[in-house]
Tab-separated table of C-alpha atoms in Angstrom:
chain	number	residue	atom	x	y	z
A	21	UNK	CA	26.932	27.159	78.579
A	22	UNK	CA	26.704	30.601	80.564
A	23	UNK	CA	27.877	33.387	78.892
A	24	UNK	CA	30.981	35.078	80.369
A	25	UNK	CA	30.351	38.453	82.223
A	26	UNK	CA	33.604	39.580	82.695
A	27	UNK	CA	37.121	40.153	81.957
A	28	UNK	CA	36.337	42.634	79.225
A	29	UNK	CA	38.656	45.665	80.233
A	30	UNK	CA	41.359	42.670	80.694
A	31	UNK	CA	41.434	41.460	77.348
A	32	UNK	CA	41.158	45.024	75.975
A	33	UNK	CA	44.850	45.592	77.556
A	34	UNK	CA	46.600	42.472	76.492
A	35	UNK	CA	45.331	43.015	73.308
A	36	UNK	CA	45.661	46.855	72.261
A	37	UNK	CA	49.049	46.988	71.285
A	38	UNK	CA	48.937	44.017	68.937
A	39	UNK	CA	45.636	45.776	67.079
A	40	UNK	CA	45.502	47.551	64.306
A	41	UNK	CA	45.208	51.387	64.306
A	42	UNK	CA	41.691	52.226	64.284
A	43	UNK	CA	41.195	49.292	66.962
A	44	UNK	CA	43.673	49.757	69.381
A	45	UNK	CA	42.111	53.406	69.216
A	46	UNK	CA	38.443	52.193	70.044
A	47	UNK	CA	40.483	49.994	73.114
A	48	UNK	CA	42.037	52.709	74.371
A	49	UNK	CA	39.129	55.096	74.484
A	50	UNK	CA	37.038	52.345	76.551
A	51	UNK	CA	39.665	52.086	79.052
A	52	UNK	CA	39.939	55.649	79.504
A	53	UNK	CA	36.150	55.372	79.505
A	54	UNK	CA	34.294	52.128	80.284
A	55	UNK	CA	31.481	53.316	82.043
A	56	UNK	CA	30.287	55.487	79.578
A	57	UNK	CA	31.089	52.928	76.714
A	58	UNK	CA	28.944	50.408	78.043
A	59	UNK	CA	25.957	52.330	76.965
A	60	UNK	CA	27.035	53.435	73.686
A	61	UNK	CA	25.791	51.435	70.165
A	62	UNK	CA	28.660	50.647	67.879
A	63	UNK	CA	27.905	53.550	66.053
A	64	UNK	CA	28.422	55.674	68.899
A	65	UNK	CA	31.565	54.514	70.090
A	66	UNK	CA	32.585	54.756	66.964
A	67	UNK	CA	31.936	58.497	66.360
A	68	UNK	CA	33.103	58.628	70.102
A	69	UNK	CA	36.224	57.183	69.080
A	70	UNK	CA	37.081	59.236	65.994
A	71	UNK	CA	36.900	55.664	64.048
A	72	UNK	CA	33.543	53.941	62.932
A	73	UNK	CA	30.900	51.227	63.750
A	74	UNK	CA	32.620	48.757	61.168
A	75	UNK	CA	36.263	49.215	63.289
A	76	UNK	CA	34.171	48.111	66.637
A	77	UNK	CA	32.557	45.101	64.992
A	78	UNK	CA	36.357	44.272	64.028
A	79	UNK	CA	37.845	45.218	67.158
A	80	UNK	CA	35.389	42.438	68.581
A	81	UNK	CA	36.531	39.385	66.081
A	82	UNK	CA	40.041	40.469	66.895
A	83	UNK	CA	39.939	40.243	70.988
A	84	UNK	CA	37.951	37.137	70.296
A	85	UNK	CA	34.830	38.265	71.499
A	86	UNK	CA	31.192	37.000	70.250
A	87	UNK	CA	30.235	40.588	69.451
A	88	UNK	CA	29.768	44.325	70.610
A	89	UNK	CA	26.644	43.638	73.223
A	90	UNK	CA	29.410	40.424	74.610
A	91	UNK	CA	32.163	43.108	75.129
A	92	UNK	CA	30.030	44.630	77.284
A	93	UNK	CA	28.663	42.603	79.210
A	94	UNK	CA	31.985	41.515	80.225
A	95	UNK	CA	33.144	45.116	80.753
A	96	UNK	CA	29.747	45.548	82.618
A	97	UNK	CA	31.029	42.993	85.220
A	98	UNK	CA	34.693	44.175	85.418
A	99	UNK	CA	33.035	47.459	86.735
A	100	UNK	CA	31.782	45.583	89.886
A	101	UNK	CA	35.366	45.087	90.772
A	102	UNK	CA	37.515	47.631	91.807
A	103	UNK	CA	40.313	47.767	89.575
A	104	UNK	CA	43.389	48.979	90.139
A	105	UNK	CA	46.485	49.977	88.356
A	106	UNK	CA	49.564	47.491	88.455
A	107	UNK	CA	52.499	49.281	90.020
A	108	UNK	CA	56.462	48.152	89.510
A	109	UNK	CA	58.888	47.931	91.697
A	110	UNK	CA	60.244	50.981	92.715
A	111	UNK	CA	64.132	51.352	94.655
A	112	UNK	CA	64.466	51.315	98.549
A	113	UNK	CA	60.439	50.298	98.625
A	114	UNK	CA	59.831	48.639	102.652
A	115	UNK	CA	59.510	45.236	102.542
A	116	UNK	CA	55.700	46.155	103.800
A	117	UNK	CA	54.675	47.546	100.738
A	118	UNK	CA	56.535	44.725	98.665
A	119	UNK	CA	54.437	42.151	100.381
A	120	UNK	CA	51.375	44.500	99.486
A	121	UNK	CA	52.160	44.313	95.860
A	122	UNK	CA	53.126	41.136	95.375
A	123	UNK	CA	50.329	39.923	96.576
A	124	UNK	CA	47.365	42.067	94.964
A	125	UNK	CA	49.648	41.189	91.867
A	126	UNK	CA	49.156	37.647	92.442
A	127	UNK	CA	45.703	37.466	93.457
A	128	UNK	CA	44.372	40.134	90.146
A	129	UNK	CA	46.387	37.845	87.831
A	130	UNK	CA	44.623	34.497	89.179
A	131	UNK	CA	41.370	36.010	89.256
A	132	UNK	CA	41.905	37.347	85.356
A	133	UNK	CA	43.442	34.423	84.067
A	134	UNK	CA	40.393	32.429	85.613
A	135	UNK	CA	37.874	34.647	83.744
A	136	UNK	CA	39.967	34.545	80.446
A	137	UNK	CA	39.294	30.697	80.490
A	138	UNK	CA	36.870	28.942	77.986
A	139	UNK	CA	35.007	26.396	79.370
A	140	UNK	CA	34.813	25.075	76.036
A	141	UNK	CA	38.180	24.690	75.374
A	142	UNK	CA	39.198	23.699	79.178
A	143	UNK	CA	36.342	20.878	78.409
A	144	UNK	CA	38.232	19.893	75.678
A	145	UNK	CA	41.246	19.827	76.845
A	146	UNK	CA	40.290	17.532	79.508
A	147	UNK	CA	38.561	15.049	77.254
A	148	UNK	CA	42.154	14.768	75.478
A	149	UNK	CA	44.601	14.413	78.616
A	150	UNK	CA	42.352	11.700	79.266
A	151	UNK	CA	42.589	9.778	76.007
A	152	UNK	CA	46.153	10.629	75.462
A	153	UNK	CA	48.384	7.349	75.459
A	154	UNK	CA	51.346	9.963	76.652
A	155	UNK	CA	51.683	13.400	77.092
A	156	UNK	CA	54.666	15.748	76.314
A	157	UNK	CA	54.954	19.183	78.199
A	158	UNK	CA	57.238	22.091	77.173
A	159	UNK	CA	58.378	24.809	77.711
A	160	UNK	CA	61.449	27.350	77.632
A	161	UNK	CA	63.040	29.476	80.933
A	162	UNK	CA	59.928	30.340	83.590
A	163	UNK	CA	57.363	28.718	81.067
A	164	UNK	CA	59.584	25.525	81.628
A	165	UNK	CA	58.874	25.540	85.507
A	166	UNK	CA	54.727	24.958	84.786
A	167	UNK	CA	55.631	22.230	81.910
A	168	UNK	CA	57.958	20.152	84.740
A	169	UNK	CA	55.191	20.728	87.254
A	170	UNK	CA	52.423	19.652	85.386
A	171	UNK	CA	54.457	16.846	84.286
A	172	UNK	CA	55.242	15.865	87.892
A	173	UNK	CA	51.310	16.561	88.752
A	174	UNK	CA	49.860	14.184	86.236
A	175	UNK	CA	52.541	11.408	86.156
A	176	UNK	CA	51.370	11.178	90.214
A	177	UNK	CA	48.053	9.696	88.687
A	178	UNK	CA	48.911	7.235	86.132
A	179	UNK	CA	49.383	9.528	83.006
A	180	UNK	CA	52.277	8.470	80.508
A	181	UNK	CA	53.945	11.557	80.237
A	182	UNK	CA	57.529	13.484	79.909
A	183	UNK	CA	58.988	17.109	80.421
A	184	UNK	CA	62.381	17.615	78.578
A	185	UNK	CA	64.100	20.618	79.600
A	186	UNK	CA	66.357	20.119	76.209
A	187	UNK	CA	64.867	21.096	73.000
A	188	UNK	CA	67.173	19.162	71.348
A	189	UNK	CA	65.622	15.942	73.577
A	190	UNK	CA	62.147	16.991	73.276
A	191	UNK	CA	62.324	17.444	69.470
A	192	UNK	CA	63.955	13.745	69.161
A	193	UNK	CA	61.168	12.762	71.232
A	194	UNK	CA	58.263	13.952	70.128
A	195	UNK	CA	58.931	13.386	66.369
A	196	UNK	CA	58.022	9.643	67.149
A	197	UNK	CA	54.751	10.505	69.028
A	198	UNK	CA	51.726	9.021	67.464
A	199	UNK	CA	48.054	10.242	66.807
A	200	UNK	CA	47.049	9.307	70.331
A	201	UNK	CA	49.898	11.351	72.183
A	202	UNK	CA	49.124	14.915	73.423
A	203	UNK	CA	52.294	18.029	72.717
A	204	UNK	CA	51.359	20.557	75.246
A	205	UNK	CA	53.329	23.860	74.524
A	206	UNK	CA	53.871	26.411	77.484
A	207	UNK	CA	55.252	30.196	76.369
A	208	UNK	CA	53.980	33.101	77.997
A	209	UNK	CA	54.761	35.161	75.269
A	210	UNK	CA	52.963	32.992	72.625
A	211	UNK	CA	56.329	33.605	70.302
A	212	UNK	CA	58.444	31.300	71.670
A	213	UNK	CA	60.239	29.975	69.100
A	214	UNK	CA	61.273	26.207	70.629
A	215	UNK	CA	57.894	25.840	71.683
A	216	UNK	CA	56.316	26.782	68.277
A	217	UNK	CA	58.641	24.410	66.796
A	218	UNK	CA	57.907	21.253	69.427
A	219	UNK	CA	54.211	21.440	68.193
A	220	UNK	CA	54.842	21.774	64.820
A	221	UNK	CA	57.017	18.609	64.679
A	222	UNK	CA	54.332	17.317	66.870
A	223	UNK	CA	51.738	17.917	64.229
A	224	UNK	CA	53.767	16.034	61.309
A	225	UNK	CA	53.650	13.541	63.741
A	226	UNK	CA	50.021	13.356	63.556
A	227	UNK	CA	49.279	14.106	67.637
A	228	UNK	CA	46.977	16.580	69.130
A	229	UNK	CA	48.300	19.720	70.421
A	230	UNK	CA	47.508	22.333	73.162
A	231	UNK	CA	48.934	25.630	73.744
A	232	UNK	CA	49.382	27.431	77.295
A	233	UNK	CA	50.078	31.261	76.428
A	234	UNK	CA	49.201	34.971	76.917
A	235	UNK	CA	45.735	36.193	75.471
A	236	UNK	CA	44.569	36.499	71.680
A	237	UNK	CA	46.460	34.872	68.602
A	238	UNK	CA	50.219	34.179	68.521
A	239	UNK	CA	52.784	31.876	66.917
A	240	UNK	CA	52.363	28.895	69.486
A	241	UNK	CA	48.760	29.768	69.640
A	242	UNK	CA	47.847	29.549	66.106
A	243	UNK	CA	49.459	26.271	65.749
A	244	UNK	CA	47.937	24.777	68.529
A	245	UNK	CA	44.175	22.546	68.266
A	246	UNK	CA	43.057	23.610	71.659
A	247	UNK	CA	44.182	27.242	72.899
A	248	UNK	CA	44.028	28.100	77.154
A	249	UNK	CA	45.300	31.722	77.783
A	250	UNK	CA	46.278	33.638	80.586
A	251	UNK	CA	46.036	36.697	81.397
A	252	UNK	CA	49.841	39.176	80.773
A	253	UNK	CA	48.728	42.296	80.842
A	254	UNK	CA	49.996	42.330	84.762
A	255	UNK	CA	53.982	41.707	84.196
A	256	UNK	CA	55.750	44.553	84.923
A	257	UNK	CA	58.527	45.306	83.249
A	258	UNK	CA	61.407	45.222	86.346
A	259	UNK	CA	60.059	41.769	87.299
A	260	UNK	CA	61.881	39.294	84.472
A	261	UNK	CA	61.256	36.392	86.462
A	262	UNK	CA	57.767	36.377	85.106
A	263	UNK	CA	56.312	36.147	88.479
A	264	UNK	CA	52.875	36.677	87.614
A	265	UNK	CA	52.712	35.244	84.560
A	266	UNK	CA	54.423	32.102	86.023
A	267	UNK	CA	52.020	31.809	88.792
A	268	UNK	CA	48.662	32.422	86.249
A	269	UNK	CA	50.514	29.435	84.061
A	270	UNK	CA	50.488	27.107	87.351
A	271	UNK	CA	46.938	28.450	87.935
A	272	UNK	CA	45.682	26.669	84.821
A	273	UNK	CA	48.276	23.540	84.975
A	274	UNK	CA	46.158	23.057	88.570
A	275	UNK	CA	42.650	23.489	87.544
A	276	UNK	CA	43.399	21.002	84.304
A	277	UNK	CA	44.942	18.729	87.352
A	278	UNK	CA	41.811	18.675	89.156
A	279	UNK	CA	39.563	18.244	86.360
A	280	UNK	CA	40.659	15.151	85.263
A	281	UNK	CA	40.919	14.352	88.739
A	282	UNK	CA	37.671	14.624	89.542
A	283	UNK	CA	36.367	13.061	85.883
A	284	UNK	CA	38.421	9.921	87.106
A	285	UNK	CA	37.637	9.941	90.878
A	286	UNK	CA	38.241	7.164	92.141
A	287	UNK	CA	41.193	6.186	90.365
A	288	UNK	CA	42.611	8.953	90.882
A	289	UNK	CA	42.350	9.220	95.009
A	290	UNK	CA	44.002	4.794	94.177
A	291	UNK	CA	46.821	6.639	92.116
A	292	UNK	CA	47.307	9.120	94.570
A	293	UNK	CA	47.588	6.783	97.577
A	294	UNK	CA	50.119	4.287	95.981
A	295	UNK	CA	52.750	7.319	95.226
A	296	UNK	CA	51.979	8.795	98.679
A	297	UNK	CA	53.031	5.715	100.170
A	298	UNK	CA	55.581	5.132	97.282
A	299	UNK	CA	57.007	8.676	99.214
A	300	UNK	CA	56.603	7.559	102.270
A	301	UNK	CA	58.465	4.151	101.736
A	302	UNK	CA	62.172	6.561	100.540
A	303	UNK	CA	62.431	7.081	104.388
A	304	UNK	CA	61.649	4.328	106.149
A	305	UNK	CA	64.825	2.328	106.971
A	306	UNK	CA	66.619	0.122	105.495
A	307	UNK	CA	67.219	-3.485	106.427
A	308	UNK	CA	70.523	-4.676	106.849
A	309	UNK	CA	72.171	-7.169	104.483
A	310	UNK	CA	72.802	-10.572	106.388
A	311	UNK	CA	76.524	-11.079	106.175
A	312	UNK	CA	77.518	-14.585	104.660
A	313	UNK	CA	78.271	-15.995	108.363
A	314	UNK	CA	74.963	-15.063	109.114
């Protein structure tokens, strides 16, 4: 499996505030500095830093990262992109520059969320939507608008699954799954408490779990067999519709879609046709009733 060559100053951002001292020190010199860091040792940037070689090998097994010589790499490949700073909203902006925003927003939070993705664990994930008997999305507020899509997306193709907007309904439900349902969790945050506890009644119910959240470990996370993450780092604070967090959380629900799509081909495109023309069929006319004189 190719190693991954970017997203290294990404990660570095969502994670820095949840790292410990010395760490989030190291992170914040190399994003004040990433060229220069890229060609330090560990020892370096650690002198560099005012912290030591030791607090870079941990700062790597805390962002997740194989090790120093990974980090960058990945930072080596961020700095082919231009990258530049998120801006919020401001008052009495033209609608010109709104549409500017919004939209580099959009695309840098797609394009980080895709580089934040495992293949291993998207692999895996696949494998166990496809072997799940049903599958039960959730998810609280804008995190509960991917769990009803991607419940709408994979019930089009034969998958046995259910999105309750209700904790209370999705706790009575999924406490009778079995060890061949799926409890997918959504929560941008990663602290959501419903969603923490909807997989961990899940769990005593012996069925497989994935989480959907922001980057690096969390409540929902940690509880959670497979972990996909996107990226957060990009959600201003004015914008509490989690706009780009909710599109980076549809992002992923989409590629899952088409992977199983495309590991079940043609039954998908069979599955697809049958509720396109079970669509279709809600407006064609309907046929009189013969009267009883008739």
């Amino acid at each position: 499996m190719p190693q991954k060559v970017n997203a290294g100053l990404a990660i570095l951002e969502e994670m820095k505030d949840r790292l410990p001292r010395s760490e989030r020190k190291i992170a914040e010199y190399i994003l004040k500095n990433p060229k220069e860091s890229i060609n330090f040792t560990a020892v370096e940037l650690g002198k560099k830093s005012g912290t030591s070689s030791a607090a870079v090998i941990r700062l790597c097994k805390s962002i997740q990262v194989n090790s120093f010589q990974d980090l960058k790499l990945r930072i080596a490949g961020d700095l082919q992109h231009e990258r530049k700073d998120v801006r919020d909203i401001g008052p009495n902006e033209s609608f010109e520059t709104m549409v500017e925003k919004i939209t580099h927003q959009s695309i840098r939070s797609l394009r980080e969320t895709t580089n934040m993705l495992d293949m291993e664990q998207l692999s895996n994930a696949v494998k166990t939507i496809l072997q799940a008997d049903h599958i039960y999305f959730f998810g609280v507020g804008a995190s509960g608008i991917a769990a009803m899509d991607a419940q709408q997306k994979f019930m089009r193709i034969h998958k046995q699954c259910s999105f309750y907007p209700d904790a209370h309904l999705a706790a009575t439900a999924v406490a009778n799954a079995s060890k061949n349902d799926l409890i997918f969790g959504i929560s941008f945050s990663g602290e959501t408490h419903e969603v923490s506890k909807i997989l961990e009644i899940g769990m005593k119910a012996g069925a497989k779990t994935i989480s959907l959240t922001r980057y690096g470990n969390s409540l929902v996370a940690d509880l959670a067999e497979i972990n996909l993450f996107t990226a957060s780092s990009l959600e201003p604070a004015f914008r509490s519709g989690a706009t780009s967090s909710r599109l980076a959380q549809l992002h992923v629900i989409d590629i899952l879609f088409m992977c199983v799509a495309t590991s079940t081909f043609e039954q998908t495109i069979g599955y697809l046709d049958a509720t396109r023309m079970a669509i279709d069929d809600l407006y064609q006319k309907v046929p009189k009733r013969k009267s009883a004189n008739e």
